[in-house]
Coordinates of C-alpha atoms in Angstrom, one line a residue:
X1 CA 6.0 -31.7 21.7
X2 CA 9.8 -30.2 21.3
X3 CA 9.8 -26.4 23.3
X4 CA 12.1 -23.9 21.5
X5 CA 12.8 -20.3 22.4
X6 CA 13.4 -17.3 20.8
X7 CA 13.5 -13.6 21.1
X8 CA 10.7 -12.7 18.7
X9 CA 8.0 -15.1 17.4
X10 CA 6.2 -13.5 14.4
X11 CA 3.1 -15.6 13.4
X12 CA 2.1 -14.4 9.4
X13 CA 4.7 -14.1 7.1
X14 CA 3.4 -11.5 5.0
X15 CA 5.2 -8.7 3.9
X16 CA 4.2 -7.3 7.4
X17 CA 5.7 -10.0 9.1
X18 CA 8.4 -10.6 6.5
X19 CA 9.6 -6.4 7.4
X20 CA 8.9 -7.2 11.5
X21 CA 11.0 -10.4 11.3
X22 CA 13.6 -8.6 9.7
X23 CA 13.4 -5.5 11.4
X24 CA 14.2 -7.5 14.8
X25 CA 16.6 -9.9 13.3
X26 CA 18.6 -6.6 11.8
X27 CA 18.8 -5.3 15.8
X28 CA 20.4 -8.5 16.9
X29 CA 17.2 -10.5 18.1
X30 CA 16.9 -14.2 17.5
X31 CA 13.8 -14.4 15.3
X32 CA 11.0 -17.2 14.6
X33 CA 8.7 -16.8 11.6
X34 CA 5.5 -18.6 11.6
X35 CA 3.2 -19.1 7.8
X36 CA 0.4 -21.9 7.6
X37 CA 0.2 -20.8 3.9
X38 CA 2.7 -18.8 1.6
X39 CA 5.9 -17.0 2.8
X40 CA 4.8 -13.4 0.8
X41 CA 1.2 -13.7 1.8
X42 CA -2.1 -11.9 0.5
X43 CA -0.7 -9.2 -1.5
X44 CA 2.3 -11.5 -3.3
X45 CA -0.4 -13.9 -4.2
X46 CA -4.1 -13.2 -4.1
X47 CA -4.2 -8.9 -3.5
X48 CA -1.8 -5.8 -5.3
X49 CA 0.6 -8.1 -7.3
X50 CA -1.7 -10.0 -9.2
X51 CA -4.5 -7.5 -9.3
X52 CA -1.8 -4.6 -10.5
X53 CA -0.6 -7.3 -13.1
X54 CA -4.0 -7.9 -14.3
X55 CA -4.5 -4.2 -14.7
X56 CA -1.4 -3.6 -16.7
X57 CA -2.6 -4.7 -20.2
X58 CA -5.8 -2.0 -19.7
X59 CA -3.6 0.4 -18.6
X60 CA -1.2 0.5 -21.8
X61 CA -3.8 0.2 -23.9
X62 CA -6.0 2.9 -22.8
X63 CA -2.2 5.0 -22.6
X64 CA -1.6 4.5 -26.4
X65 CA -4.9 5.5 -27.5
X66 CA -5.0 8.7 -25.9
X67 CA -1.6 9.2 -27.9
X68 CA -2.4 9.7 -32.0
X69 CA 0.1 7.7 -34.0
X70 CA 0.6 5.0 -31.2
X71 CA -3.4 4.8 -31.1
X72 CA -3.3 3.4 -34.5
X73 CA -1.1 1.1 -33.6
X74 CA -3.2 -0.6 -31.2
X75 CA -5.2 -3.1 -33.7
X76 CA -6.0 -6.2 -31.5
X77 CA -7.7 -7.5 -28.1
X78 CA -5.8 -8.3 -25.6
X79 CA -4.1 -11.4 -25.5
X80 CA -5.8 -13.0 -22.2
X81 CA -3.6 -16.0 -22.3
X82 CA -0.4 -13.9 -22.1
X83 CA -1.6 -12.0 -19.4
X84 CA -3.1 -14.7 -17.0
X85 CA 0.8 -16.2 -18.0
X86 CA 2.2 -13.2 -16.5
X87 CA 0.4 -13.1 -13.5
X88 CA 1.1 -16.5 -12.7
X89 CA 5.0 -15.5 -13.7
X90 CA 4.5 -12.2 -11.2
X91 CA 2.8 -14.9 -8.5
X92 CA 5.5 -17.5 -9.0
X93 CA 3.3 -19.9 -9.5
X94 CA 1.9 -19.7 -6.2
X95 CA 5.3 -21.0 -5.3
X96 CA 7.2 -19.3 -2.1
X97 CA 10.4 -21.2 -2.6
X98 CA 11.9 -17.9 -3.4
X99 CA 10.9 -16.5 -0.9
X100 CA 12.3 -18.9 1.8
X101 CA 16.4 -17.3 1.4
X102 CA 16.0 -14.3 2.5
X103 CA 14.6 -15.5 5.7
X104 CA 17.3 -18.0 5.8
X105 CA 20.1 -14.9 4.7
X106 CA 18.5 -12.9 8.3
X107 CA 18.9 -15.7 10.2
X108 CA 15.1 -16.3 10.9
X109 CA 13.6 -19.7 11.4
X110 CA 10.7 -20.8 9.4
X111 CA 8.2 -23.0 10.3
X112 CA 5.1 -23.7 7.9
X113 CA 2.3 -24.5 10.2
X114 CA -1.3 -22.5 12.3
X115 CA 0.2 -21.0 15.0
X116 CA -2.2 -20.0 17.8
X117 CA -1.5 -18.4 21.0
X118 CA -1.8 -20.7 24.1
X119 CA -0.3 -18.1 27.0
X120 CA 1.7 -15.2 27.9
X121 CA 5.1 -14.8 25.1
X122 CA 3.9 -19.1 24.1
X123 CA 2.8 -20.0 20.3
X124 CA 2.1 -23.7 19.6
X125 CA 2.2 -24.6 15.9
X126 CA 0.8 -27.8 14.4
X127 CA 3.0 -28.4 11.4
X128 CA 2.7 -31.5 8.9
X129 CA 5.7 -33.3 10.9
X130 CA 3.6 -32.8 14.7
X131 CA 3.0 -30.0 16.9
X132 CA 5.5 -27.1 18.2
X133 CA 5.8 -25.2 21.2
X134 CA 7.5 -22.0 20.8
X135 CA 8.2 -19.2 23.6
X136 CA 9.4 -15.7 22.7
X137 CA 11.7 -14.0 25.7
X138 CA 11.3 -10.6 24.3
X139 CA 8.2 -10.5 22.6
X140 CA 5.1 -12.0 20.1
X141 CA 3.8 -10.2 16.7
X142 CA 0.5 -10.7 15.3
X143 CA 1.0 -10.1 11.5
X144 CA -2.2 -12.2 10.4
X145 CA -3.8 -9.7 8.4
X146 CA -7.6 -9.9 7.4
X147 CA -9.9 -11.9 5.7
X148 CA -12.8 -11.1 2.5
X149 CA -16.2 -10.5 4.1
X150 CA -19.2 -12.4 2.9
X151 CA -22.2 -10.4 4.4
X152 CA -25.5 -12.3 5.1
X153 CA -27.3 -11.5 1.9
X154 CA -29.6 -14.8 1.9
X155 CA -28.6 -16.7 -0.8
X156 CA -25.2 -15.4 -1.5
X157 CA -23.2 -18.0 0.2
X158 CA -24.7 -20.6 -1.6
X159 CA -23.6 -19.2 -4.7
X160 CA -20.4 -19.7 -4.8
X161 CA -19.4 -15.9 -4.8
X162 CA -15.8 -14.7 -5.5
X163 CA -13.4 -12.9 -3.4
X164 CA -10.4 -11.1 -4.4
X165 CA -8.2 -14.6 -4.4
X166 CA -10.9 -16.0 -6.8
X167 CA -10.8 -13.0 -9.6
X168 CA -7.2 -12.5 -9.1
X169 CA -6.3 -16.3 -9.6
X170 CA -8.9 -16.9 -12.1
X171 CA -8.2 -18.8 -15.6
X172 CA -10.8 -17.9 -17.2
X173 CA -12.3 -14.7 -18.1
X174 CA -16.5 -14.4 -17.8
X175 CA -18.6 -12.6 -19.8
X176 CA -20.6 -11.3 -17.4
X177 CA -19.2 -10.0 -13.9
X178 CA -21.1 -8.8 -11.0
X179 CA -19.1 -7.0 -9.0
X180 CA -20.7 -6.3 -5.1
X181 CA -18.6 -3.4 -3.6
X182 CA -17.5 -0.1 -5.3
X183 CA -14.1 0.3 -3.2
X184 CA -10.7 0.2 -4.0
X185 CA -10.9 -4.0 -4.6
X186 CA -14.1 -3.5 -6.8
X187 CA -13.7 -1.2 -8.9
X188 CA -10.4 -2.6 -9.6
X189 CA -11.2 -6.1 -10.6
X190 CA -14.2 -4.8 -12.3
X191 CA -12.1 -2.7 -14.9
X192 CA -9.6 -5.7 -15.5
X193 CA -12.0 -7.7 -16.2
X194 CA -13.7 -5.4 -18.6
X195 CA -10.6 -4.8 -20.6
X196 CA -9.5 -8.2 -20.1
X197 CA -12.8 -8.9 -22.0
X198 CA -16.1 -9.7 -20.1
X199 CA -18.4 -8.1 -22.3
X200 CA -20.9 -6.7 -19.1
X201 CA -19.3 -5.7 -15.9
X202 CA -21.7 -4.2 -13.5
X203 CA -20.9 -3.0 -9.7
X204 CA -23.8 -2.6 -7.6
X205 CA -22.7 -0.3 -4.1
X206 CA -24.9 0.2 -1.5
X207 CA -23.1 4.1 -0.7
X208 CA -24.4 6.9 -3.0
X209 CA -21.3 6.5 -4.4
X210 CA -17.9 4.4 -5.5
X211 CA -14.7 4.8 -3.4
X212 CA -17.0 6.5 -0.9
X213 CA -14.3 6.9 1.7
X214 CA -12.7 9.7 -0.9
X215 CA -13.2 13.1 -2.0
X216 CA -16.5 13.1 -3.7
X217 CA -15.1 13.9 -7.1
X218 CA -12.5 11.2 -7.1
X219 CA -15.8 8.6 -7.0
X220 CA -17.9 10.8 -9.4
X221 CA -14.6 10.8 -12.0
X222 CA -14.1 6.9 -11.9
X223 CA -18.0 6.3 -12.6
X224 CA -17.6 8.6 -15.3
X225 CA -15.0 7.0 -16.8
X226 CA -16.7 3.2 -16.0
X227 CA -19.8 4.3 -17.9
X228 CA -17.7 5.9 -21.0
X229 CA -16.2 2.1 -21.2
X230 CA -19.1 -0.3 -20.9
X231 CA -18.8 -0.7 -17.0
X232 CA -22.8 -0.1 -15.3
X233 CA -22.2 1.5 -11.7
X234 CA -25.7 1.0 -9.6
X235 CA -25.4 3.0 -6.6
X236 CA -27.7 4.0 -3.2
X237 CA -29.0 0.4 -3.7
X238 CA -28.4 -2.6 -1.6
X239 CA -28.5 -6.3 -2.7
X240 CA -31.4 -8.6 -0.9
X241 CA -31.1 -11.7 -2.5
X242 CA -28.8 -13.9 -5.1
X243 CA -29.2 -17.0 -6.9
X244 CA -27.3 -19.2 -8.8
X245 CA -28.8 -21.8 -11.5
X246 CA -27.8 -22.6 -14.8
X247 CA -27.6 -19.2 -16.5
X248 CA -25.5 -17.8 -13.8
X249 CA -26.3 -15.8 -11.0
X250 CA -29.1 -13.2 -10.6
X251 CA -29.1 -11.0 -7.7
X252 CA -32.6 -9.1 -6.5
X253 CA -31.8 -5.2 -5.6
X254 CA -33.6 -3.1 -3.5
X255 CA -35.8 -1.1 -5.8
X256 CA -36.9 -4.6 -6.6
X257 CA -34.8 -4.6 -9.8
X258 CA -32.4 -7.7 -11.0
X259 CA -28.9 -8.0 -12.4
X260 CA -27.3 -11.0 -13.7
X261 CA -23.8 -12.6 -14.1
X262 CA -22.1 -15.6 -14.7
X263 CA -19.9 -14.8 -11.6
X264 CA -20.5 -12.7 -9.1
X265 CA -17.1 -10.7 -6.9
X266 CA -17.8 -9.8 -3.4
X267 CA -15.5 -6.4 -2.6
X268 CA -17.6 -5.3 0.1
X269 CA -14.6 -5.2 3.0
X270 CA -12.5 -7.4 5.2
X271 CA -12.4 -8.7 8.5
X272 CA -9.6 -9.3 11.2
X273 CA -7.9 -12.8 10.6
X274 CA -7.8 -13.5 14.5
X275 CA -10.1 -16.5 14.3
X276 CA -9.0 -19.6 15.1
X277 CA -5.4 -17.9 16.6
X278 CA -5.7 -18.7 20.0
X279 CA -6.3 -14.8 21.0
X280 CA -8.9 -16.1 23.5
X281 CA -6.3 -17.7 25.7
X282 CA -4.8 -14.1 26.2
X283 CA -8.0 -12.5 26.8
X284 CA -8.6 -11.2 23.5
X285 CA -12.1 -11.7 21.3
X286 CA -11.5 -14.0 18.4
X287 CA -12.7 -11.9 15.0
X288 CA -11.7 -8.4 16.6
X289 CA -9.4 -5.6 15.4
X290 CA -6.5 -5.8 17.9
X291 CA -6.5 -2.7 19.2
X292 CA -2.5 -0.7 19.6
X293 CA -0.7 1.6 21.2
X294 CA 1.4 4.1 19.2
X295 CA 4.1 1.6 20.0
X296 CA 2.5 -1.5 18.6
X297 CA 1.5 -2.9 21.4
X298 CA -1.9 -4.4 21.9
X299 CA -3.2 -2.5 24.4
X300 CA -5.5 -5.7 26.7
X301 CA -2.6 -7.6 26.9
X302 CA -0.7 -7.0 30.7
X303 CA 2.8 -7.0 30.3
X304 CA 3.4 -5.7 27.1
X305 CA 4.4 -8.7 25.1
X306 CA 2.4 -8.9 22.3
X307 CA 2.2 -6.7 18.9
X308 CA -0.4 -6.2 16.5
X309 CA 1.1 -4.9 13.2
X310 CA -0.7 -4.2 10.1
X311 CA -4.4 -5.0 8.8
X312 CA -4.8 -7.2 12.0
X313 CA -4.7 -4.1 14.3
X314 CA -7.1 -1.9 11.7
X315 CA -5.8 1.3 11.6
X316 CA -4.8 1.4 8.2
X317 CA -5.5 -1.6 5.8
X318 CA -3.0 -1.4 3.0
X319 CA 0.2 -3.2 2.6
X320 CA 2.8 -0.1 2.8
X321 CA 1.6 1.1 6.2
X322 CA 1.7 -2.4 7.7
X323 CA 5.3 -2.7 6.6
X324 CA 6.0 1.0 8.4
X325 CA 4.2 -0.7 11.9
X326 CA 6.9 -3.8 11.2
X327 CA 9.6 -2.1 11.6
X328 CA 8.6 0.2 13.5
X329 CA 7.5 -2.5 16.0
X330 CA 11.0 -4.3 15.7
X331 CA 13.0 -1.0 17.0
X332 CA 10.2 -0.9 20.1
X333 CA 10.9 -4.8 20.6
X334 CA 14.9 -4.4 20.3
X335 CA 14.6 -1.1 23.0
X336 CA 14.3 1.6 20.9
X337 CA 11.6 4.7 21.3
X338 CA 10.1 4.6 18.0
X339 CA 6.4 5.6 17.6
X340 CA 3.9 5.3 15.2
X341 CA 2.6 9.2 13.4
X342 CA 1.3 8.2 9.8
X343 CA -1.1 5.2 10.5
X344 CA -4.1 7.7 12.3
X345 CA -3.4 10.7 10.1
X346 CA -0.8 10.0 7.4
X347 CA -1.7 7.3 5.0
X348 CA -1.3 7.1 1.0
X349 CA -3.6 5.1 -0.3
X350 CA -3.7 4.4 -4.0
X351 CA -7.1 2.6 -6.3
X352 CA -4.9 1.8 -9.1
X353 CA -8.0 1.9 -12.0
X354 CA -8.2 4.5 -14.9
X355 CA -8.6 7.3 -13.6
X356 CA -6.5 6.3 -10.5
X357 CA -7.4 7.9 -7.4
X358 CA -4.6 8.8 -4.9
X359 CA -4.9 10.2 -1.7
X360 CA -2.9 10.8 1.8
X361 CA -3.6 12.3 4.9
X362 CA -7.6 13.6 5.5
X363 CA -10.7 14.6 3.4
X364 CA -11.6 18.0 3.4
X365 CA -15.1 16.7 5.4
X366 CA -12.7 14.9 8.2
X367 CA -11.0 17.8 8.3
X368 CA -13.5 20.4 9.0
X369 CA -13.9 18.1 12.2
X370 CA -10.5 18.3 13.2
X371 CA -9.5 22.3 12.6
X372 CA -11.2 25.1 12.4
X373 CA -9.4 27.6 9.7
X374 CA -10.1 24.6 6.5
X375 CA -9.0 25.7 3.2
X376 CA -9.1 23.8 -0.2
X377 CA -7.7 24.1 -3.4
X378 CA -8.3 22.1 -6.6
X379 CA -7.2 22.7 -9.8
X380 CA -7.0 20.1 -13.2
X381 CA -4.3 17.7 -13.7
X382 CA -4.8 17.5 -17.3
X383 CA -4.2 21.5 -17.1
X384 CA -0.7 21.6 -17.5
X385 CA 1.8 20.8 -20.2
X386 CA 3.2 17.8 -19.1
X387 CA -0.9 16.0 -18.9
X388 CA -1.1 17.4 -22.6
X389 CA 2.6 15.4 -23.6
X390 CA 1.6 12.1 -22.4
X391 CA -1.9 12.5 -25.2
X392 CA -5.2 13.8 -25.6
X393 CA -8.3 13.8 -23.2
X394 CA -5.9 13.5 -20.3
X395 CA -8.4 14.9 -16.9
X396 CA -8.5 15.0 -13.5
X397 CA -8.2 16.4 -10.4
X398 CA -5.4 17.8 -7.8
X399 CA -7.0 19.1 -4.8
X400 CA -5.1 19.8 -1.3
X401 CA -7.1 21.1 2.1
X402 CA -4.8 22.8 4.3
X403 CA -5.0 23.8 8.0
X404 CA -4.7 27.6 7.0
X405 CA -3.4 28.0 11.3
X406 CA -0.3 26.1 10.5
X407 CA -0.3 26.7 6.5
X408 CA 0.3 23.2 6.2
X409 CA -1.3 20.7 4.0
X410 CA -3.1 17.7 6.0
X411 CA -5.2 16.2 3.1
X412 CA -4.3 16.1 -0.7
X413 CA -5.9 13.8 -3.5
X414 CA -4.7 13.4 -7.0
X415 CA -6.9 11.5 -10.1
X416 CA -6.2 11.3 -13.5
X417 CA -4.4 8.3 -15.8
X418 CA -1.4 7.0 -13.7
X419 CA -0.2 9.4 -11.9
X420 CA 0.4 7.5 -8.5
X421 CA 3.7 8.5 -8.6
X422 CA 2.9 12.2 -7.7
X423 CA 1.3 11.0 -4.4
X424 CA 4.6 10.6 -2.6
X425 CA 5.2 14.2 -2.9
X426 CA 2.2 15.2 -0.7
X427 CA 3.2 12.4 1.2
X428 CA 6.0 14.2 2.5
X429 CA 4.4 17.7 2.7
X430 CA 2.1 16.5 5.5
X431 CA 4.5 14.0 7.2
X432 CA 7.3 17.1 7.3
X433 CA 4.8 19.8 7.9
X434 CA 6.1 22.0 5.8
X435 CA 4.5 25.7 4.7
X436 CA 2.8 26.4 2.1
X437 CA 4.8 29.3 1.8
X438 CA 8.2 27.0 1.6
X439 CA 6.6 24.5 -0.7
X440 CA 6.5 27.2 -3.6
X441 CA 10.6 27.0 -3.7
X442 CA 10.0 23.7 -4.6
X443 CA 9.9 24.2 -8.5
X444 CA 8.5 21.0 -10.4
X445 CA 10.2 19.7 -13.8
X446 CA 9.1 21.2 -16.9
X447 CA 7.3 19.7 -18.8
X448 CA 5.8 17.0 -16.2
X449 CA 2.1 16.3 -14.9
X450 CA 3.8 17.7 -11.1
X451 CA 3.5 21.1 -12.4
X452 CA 0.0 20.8 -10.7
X453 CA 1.8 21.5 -7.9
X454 CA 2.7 24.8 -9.1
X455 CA -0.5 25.6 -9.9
X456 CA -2.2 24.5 -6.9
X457 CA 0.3 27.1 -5.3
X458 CA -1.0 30.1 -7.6
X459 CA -4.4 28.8 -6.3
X460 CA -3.4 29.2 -2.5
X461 CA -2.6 32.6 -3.4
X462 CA 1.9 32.3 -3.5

C-alpha cells in the first residue's frame, strides 16, 4: 500500500466537498479529493438537478395557462420522452467526466475509491487499481452527505420501494404513484409525476399535515393546490403494511383503509452516510449525525483534525448551506477565524412545487420559544400588481415574524407560483439584521410580485 500526504483530505466529492476542496486549495493548501461514486454527487445526479428538471415542463405549463392568450396555446401533453432526454442532458448522462477539470484546474488530486478513516489525520482508500493510504498534515473533511430512509413498515422492503434516485432516474412514467412522505422530496416528485402523466398520485403522511416543518398555511396551500390537480393527500395516518404482487403494490393504512400503486416512493427522511466510513476507528458511532462546532469541527474528535461539513453533520440538510460550511471550513483549516451564523438560525430552504413554498430563518411557533415580544405579519402575494401581470388566479402568502425588541425580522415565508427568487431578499434582512424601520427605504420595482414587501411594511405599521 503506497502512503501519500497532503494538507487536506476531503472524502465525498459533492458539491460540499467539491466548494471545501476548493476553498482550501484557493488558500494555498495541498488538497486530496476522495468519490467512490460521481465527482458532483447526490444533488448533480439523483436530488435538485434532476428533480428541478423534471419539474420544469409542469411548471411552464401551469405558467401559460394562468395567462389568457398563451393558455390557448397550450394544446398538447407533455412530451415525456423530451423531458426524461433533458434530464439525462442536465445529469450528463450520469457521466462526471466533466466534472473531473476543475479539480484538476485547483490542483486537487482525485482518487475514485471508499475512503474510510483508519486513525488520527489517516484515510485508506480501496480503489479499482489496490488500496491507498492517505495522511492529511492539516486536517480531514467528512463531506459524505446522507442516505434515503426506509423505515421498518413490514413488508416495504420487500417491495422494491423507490427513493429519490429511483423517481428521479426513472424511464418510465407509472400510472399510479404512491408517494410515502409529504416533505419537500414528496411532494415534489409526486407533482412531476402527475404532470408528467401518472393518472393517480396519492401521498399518504403520517403529520396532520404536508411540509410539516413550515408555516401551517404553506402546507394547507400546497394540498389545496394537489387536490385542485388530481393529486389525493391522506394525512394524520400512518402506513402498517405494503405488498407487492402482480397489480402493483397495496399498502394497508392505519384506519384500516388501502391504497394502491404500481410504484410506491419513499420521501420519508434521510440518514447520516457515516456507515461503513471507518468513523469507529476515531471514536465516532457509525450511522450518527457528526456533531460540529461553529468552526466545523467535530466536536468528539481530540485534536481538532477532523470536519463535518454539510448533511453529514445535520444541522441543515440542503445543498446551499453545506456549500457555506465548505468554505467556511477551508478558511478555519488554512488559519483563518471564520464561524458558522446561518446553519442554526439562518437557512433558505426552498419546496420547488406549485405553489412553491420558501422560507428562511424561524417559524413563528419556534419563535415564540426563542423571544418574547413575537410579531407576525402576512399579507397575499397575488395582491399586488406585479402577481396580477404574470396571469390570473395567481395566490399565496408573504408572511414575516419579527422580534419586535430588535425590530428585526428572524422568520419570513413566501408561497405562490415561482417566486423563489424573492426569498434571497429576506435572506439578507435576517442575516444583516436590519430594522424594519430601514427596510421601508428599500422601495421594490414597480410592477413586480416584491412589492409584497411593501405591503408587508404597511402591515407592520411604517
Amino acid at each position: 500500500m503506497t502512503t501519500d500526504e497532503y494538507d487536506v483530505i476531503v472524502i465525498g466529492a459533492g458539491p460540499t466537498g467539491e466548494n471545501a476542496a476548493g476553498r482550501a486549495a484557493d488558500n494555498g493548501l495541498s488538497v486530496a479529493i476522495v468519490e467512490r461514486e460521481l465527482v458532483g454527487g447526490e444533488c448533480s445526479y439523483w436530488g435538485c438537478i434532476p428533480s428541478k428538471t423534471l419539474l420544469r415542463p409542469g411548471d411552464v405549463i401551469a405558467a401559460a395557462r394562468r395567462v389568457p392568450g398563451a393558455a390557448e396555446a397550450v394544446t398538447g401533453p407533455i412530451d415525456v420522452a423530451a423531458a426524461l432526454a433533458q434530464r439525462d442532458y442536465m445529469t450528463s448522462s450520469w457521466d462526471d467526466s466533466s466534472q473531473l477539470p476543475w479539480l484538476e484546474s485547483k490542483n486537487i488530486a482525485f482518487i475514485r475509491g471508499h475512503a474510510r478513516l483508519s486513525g488520527e489525520r489517516r484515510v485508506d482508500v480501496a480503489t479499482a487499481d489496490g488500496d491507498r493510504s492517505l495522511v492529511a498534515s492539516r486536517a480531514v473533511v467528512l463531506a459524505t452527505g446522507t442516505v434515503p430512509l426506509i423505515p421498518p413498515i413490514p413488508g416495504l422492503a420487500g417491495a422494491r420501494p423507490w427513493d429519490n434516485r429511483s423517481a428521479t432516474a426513472v424511464r418510465a412514467i407509472p400510472r399510479r404513484l404512491l408517494v410515502l412522505g409529504g416533505g419537500a422530496v414528496g411532494v415534489e416528485l409526486a407533482q412531476a409525476f402527475r404532470r408528467l402523466g401518472s393518472h393517480e398520485v396519492t401521498i399518504v403522511e403520517g403529520s396532520s399535515r404536508l411540509l410539516s416543518r413550515e408555516e401551517p398555511f404553506a402546507g394547507e396551500e400546497v394540498q389545496a393546490a394537489f387536490e385542485a390537480e388530481g393529486i389525493r393527500v391522506m394525512t394524520g395516518l400512518a402506513m402498517t403494511e405494503v405488498r407487492r404482487d402482480d397489480s402493483g403494490v397495496t399498502a394497508t393504512l392505519a384506519d384500516g383503509s388501502t391504497v394502491a400503486g404500481d410504484e410506491i416512493l419513499v420521501a420519508v427522511g434521510r440518514g447520516p452516510h457515516t456507515a461503513d466510513m471507518g468513523v469507529e476507528n476515531i471514536g465516532l458511532e457509525p450511522g450518527r449525525y457528526v456533531e460540529v462546532d461553529e468552526q466545523l469541527r467535530a466536536v468528539a474528535v481530540p485534536g481538532g483534525w477532523l470536519y463535518a461539513t454539510g448533511d453529514v453533520n445535520g444541522l441543515a440538510l440542503l445543498t446551499h448551506m453545506g456549500k457555506y460550511q465548505a468554505r467556511l471550513a477551508g478558511d478555519v483549516i488554512a488559519g483563518k477565524d471564520a464561524r458558522d451564523i446561518a446553519s442554526r438560525s439562518i437557512v433558505p430552504r426552498v419546496t420547488f412545487c406549485d405553489p412553491q413554498v420558501c422560507a428562511v430563518g424561524v417559524t413563528e411557533e419556534q419563535a415564540k420559544e426563542r423571544y418574547a415580544d413575537i410579531r407576525a405579519v402576512r399579507v397575499g402575494t397575488g395582491d399586488v400588481a406585479g402577481a396580477y401581470t404574470q396571469g390570473n388566479g395567481i395566490t399565496g402568502t408573504s408572511f414575516l415574524v419579527i422580534d419586535g425588541a430588535r425590530d428585526v425580522i428572524v422568520g419570513a415565508t413566501f408561497t405562490g407560483p415561482m417566486i423563489a427568487d424573492l426569498l434571497h431578499s429576506a435572506t439578507i434582512a435576517i442575516a444583516g439584521e436590519v430594522p424594519m424601520s430601514r427596510l421601508w427605504h428599500a422601495v421594490p420595482s414597480f410592477p413586480t410580485i416584491s412589492e409584497v414587501w411593501l405591503r408587508l411594511m404597511e402591515s407592520y405599521g411604517l
